[in-house]
């Protein structure tokens, strides 16, 4: 593998960097050519860390650019009514009140729901930060406008945890909650 990497680096010694030296300095990243060389043939551990940091920066930047470009071609959707009062009704049934961060996340989701473009949003937070309650609120808002929703989980255990949480949050508000997992038969 090392030999292949060396051959590629020798075949393409000049890699044009899309960042100027000023931009690299502002972002505290090394030049792209150096990052590629050091990632495959590191001179020391510290430089390897810098190289991997630059490559992670590039990966994240290009992911963001893809998201932005895709955003220009959003599929049309249906604008939801999503009233703030509905959010307060949902919150009033909880054994806790939303934190400011949760409230901000919900308001951003509400703003997206009111738009006539499909929403593409990632809800991110630490364990126990209230992501499930925020997601349940968003699904409740969708049901208030006559729609239904789904939440996908990467494991059956997490899917069941969400199912029980959503039952607790949504069924008192008249929203039927179902669990659909891969282990169920087609009939179920």
Tab-separated table of C-alpha atoms in Angstrom:
chain	number	residue	atom	x	y	z
A	1	UNK	CA	0.000	0.000	0.000
A	2	UNK	CA	2.842	2.338	0.903
A	3	UNK	CA	4.425	1.688	-2.500
A	4	UNK	CA	1.164	2.535	-4.308
A	5	UNK	CA	0.762	5.755	-2.332
A	6	UNK	CA	4.360	6.718	-3.115
A	7	UNK	CA	3.817	6.021	-6.831
A	8	UNK	CA	0.713	8.234	-6.929
A	9	UNK	CA	2.435	11.036	-5.034
A	10	UNK	CA	5.410	10.874	-7.419
A	11	UNK	CA	3.131	10.822	-10.476
A	12	UNK	CA	1.241	13.897	-9.245
A	13	UNK	CA	3.779	15.994	-7.333
A	14	UNK	CA	1.853	19.248	-7.780
A	15	UNK	CA	-1.614	19.248	-6.276
A	16	UNK	CA	-3.391	22.546	-6.663
A	17	UNK	CA	-4.826	23.767	-3.393
A	18	UNK	CA	-8.188	25.497	-3.618
A	19	UNK	CA	-7.422	27.425	-0.403
A	20	UNK	CA	-5.107	30.419	-0.475
A	21	UNK	CA	-2.321	30.608	2.091
A	22	UNK	CA	-4.353	33.233	3.956
A	23	UNK	CA	-7.424	30.975	4.040
A	24	UNK	CA	-5.285	28.062	5.257
A	25	UNK	CA	-3.889	30.274	8.004
A	26	UNK	CA	-7.361	31.411	9.074
A	27	UNK	CA	-8.517	27.803	9.252
A	28	UNK	CA	-5.275	26.505	10.733
A	29	UNK	CA	-4.810	23.808	8.074
A	30	UNK	CA	-1.733	22.754	6.116
A	31	UNK	CA	-1.458	22.840	2.291
A	32	UNK	CA	-3.349	20.068	0.483
A	33	UNK	CA	-0.263	18.581	-1.213
A	34	UNK	CA	1.525	18.357	2.140
A	35	UNK	CA	-1.563	16.809	3.762
A	36	UNK	CA	-1.806	14.119	1.086
A	37	UNK	CA	1.897	13.338	1.340
A	38	UNK	CA	1.950	13.279	5.145
A	39	UNK	CA	-1.257	11.252	5.429
A	40	UNK	CA	0.299	8.444	3.381
A	41	UNK	CA	3.980	8.865	4.259
A	42	UNK	CA	4.048	10.639	7.625
A	43	UNK	CA	7.313	12.147	8.784
A	44	UNK	CA	6.153	12.254	12.419
A	45	UNK	CA	3.023	11.863	14.519
A	46	UNK	CA	2.371	15.599	14.889
A	47	UNK	CA	2.463	16.192	11.134
A	48	UNK	CA	0.241	13.159	10.579
A	49	UNK	CA	-2.342	14.752	12.899
A	50	UNK	CA	-2.161	18.004	10.908
A	51	UNK	CA	-2.551	16.078	7.645
A	52	UNK	CA	-5.580	14.158	8.879
A	53	UNK	CA	-7.061	17.395	10.197
A	54	UNK	CA	-6.749	18.988	6.760
A	55	UNK	CA	-8.303	15.989	5.026
A	56	UNK	CA	-11.188	15.958	7.517
A	57	UNK	CA	-11.668	19.677	6.878
A	58	UNK	CA	-11.845	19.025	3.117
A	59	UNK	CA	-14.264	16.143	3.560
A	60	UNK	CA	-16.573	18.231	5.736
A	61	UNK	CA	-16.357	21.246	3.416
A	62	UNK	CA	-17.274	19.207	0.341
A	63	UNK	CA	-20.106	17.517	2.211
A	64	UNK	CA	-21.460	20.946	3.140
A	65	UNK	CA	-21.115	22.135	-0.457
A	66	UNK	CA	-23.055	19.093	-1.683
A	67	UNK	CA	-25.808	19.836	0.815
A	68	UNK	CA	-25.934	23.487	-0.258
A	69	UNK	CA	-26.023	22.588	-3.948
A	70	UNK	CA	-28.730	20.008	-3.350
A	71	UNK	CA	-30.653	22.681	-1.457
A	72	UNK	CA	-30.957	24.697	-4.624
A	73	UNK	CA	-32.876	21.823	-6.177
A	74	UNK	CA	-35.208	21.003	-3.299
A	75	UNK	CA	-38.234	18.997	-4.176
A	76	UNK	CA	-41.444	20.827	-3.538
A	77	UNK	CA	-43.369	19.692	-0.545
A	78	UNK	CA	-46.442	20.805	1.344
A	79	UNK	CA	-46.208	23.725	3.722
A	80	UNK	CA	-47.494	22.712	7.143
A	81	UNK	CA	-49.639	24.862	9.331
A	82	UNK	CA	-47.427	24.037	12.381
A	83	UNK	CA	-48.707	26.498	14.927
A	84	UNK	CA	-46.705	27.583	17.938
A	85	UNK	CA	-49.771	26.789	20.078
A	86	UNK	CA	-49.456	23.133	19.056
A	87	UNK	CA	-45.875	23.120	20.316
A	88	UNK	CA	-47.050	24.466	23.669
A	89	UNK	CA	-49.826	21.844	23.852
A	90	UNK	CA	-47.229	19.126	23.287
A	91	UNK	CA	-44.844	20.593	25.856
A	92	UNK	CA	-47.612	20.901	28.454
A	93	UNK	CA	-48.021	17.108	28.505
A	94	UNK	CA	-44.342	16.485	29.246
A	95	UNK	CA	-43.013	15.907	32.771
A	96	UNK	CA	-40.394	18.592	32.037
A	97	UNK	CA	-40.115	21.835	30.101
A	98	UNK	CA	-38.020	22.246	26.989
A	99	UNK	CA	-34.578	23.744	27.375
A	100	UNK	CA	-33.717	26.838	25.359
A	101	UNK	CA	-31.684	24.665	22.972
A	102	UNK	CA	-34.619	22.285	22.459
A	103	UNK	CA	-36.981	25.199	21.925
A	104	UNK	CA	-34.613	26.709	19.316
A	105	UNK	CA	-34.359	23.351	17.516
A	106	UNK	CA	-38.150	22.988	17.456
A	107	UNK	CA	-38.631	26.536	16.177
A	108	UNK	CA	-36.136	25.872	13.368
A	109	UNK	CA	-38.022	22.690	12.497
A	110	UNK	CA	-41.327	24.605	12.581
A	111	UNK	CA	-39.862	27.224	10.237
A	112	UNK	CA	-38.815	24.450	7.838
A	113	UNK	CA	-42.231	22.790	8.093
A	114	UNK	CA	-43.961	26.032	7.155
A	115	UNK	CA	-41.896	26.231	3.959
A	116	UNK	CA	-43.125	24.589	0.753
A	117	UNK	CA	-39.797	22.776	0.279
A	118	UNK	CA	-39.017	19.392	1.757
A	119	UNK	CA	-37.112	19.593	5.001
A	120	UNK	CA	-33.689	17.987	5.308
A	121	UNK	CA	-32.479	18.398	8.857
A	122	UNK	CA	-30.126	16.543	11.171
A	123	UNK	CA	-30.874	16.763	14.880
A	124	UNK	CA	-27.651	16.271	16.794
A	125	UNK	CA	-26.938	16.290	20.508
A	126	UNK	CA	-25.406	14.444	23.425
A	127	UNK	CA	-27.073	11.433	25.011
A	128	UNK	CA	-29.856	12.706	27.234
A	129	UNK	CA	-30.032	16.138	25.611
A	130	UNK	CA	-33.673	15.705	24.583
A	131	UNK	CA	-33.446	14.819	20.890
A	132	UNK	CA	-36.260	12.277	21.237
A	133	UNK	CA	-38.626	14.861	22.730
A	134	UNK	CA	-37.784	17.318	19.929
A	135	UNK	CA	-38.418	14.636	17.288
A	136	UNK	CA	-41.684	13.645	18.973
A	137	UNK	CA	-42.782	17.284	18.971
A	138	UNK	CA	-42.037	17.580	15.242
A	139	UNK	CA	-44.041	14.434	14.523
A	140	UNK	CA	-46.892	15.736	16.673
A	141	UNK	CA	-46.920	18.981	14.682
A	142	UNK	CA	-47.151	16.959	11.455
A	143	UNK	CA	-50.131	15.002	12.790
A	144	UNK	CA	-51.879	18.240	13.779
A	145	UNK	CA	-51.881	19.131	10.096
A	146	UNK	CA	-53.306	15.762	9.035
A	147	UNK	CA	-50.035	14.039	8.156
A	148	UNK	CA	-48.211	11.082	9.561
A	149	UNK	CA	-44.518	10.637	10.165
A	150	UNK	CA	-41.820	8.085	10.788
A	151	UNK	CA	-38.648	7.986	12.806
A	152	UNK	CA	-35.899	5.608	11.747
A	153	UNK	CA	-33.426	4.119	14.221
A	154	UNK	CA	-30.223	2.198	13.448
A	155	UNK	CA	-30.938	-0.684	15.843
A	156	UNK	CA	-33.998	-2.582	16.993
A	157	UNK	CA	-33.212	-1.777	20.625
A	158	UNK	CA	-33.149	1.960	19.913
A	159	UNK	CA	-36.298	1.639	17.781
A	160	UNK	CA	-38.095	0.034	20.730
A	161	UNK	CA	-36.840	2.726	23.121
A	162	UNK	CA	-38.163	5.420	20.795
A	163	UNK	CA	-41.441	3.533	20.410
A	164	UNK	CA	-42.007	3.489	24.183
A	165	UNK	CA	-41.002	7.149	24.508
A	166	UNK	CA	-43.275	8.184	21.649
A	167	UNK	CA	-46.182	6.236	23.125
A	168	UNK	CA	-45.682	8.117	26.385
A	169	UNK	CA	-45.402	11.505	24.626
A	170	UNK	CA	-47.935	11.194	21.800
A	171	UNK	CA	-50.718	8.791	22.716
A	172	UNK	CA	-52.131	11.120	25.430
A	173	UNK	CA	-52.539	13.651	22.598
A	174	UNK	CA	-54.513	11.181	20.466
A	175	UNK	CA	-51.655	10.188	18.155
A	176	UNK	CA	-51.414	6.475	17.408
A	177	UNK	CA	-47.847	5.163	17.599
A	178	UNK	CA	-46.740	1.957	15.870
A	179	UNK	CA	-43.465	0.026	15.828
A	180	UNK	CA	-42.175	-1.361	12.557
A	181	UNK	CA	-38.996	-3.436	12.723
A	182	UNK	CA	-37.295	-5.841	10.360
A	183	UNK	CA	-38.162	-8.823	12.572
A	184	UNK	CA	-41.898	-8.355	11.905
A	185	UNK	CA	-43.576	-10.463	9.272
A	186	UNK	CA	-45.257	-8.783	6.302
A	187	UNK	CA	-48.640	-9.549	7.837
A	188	UNK	CA	-47.765	-7.930	11.158
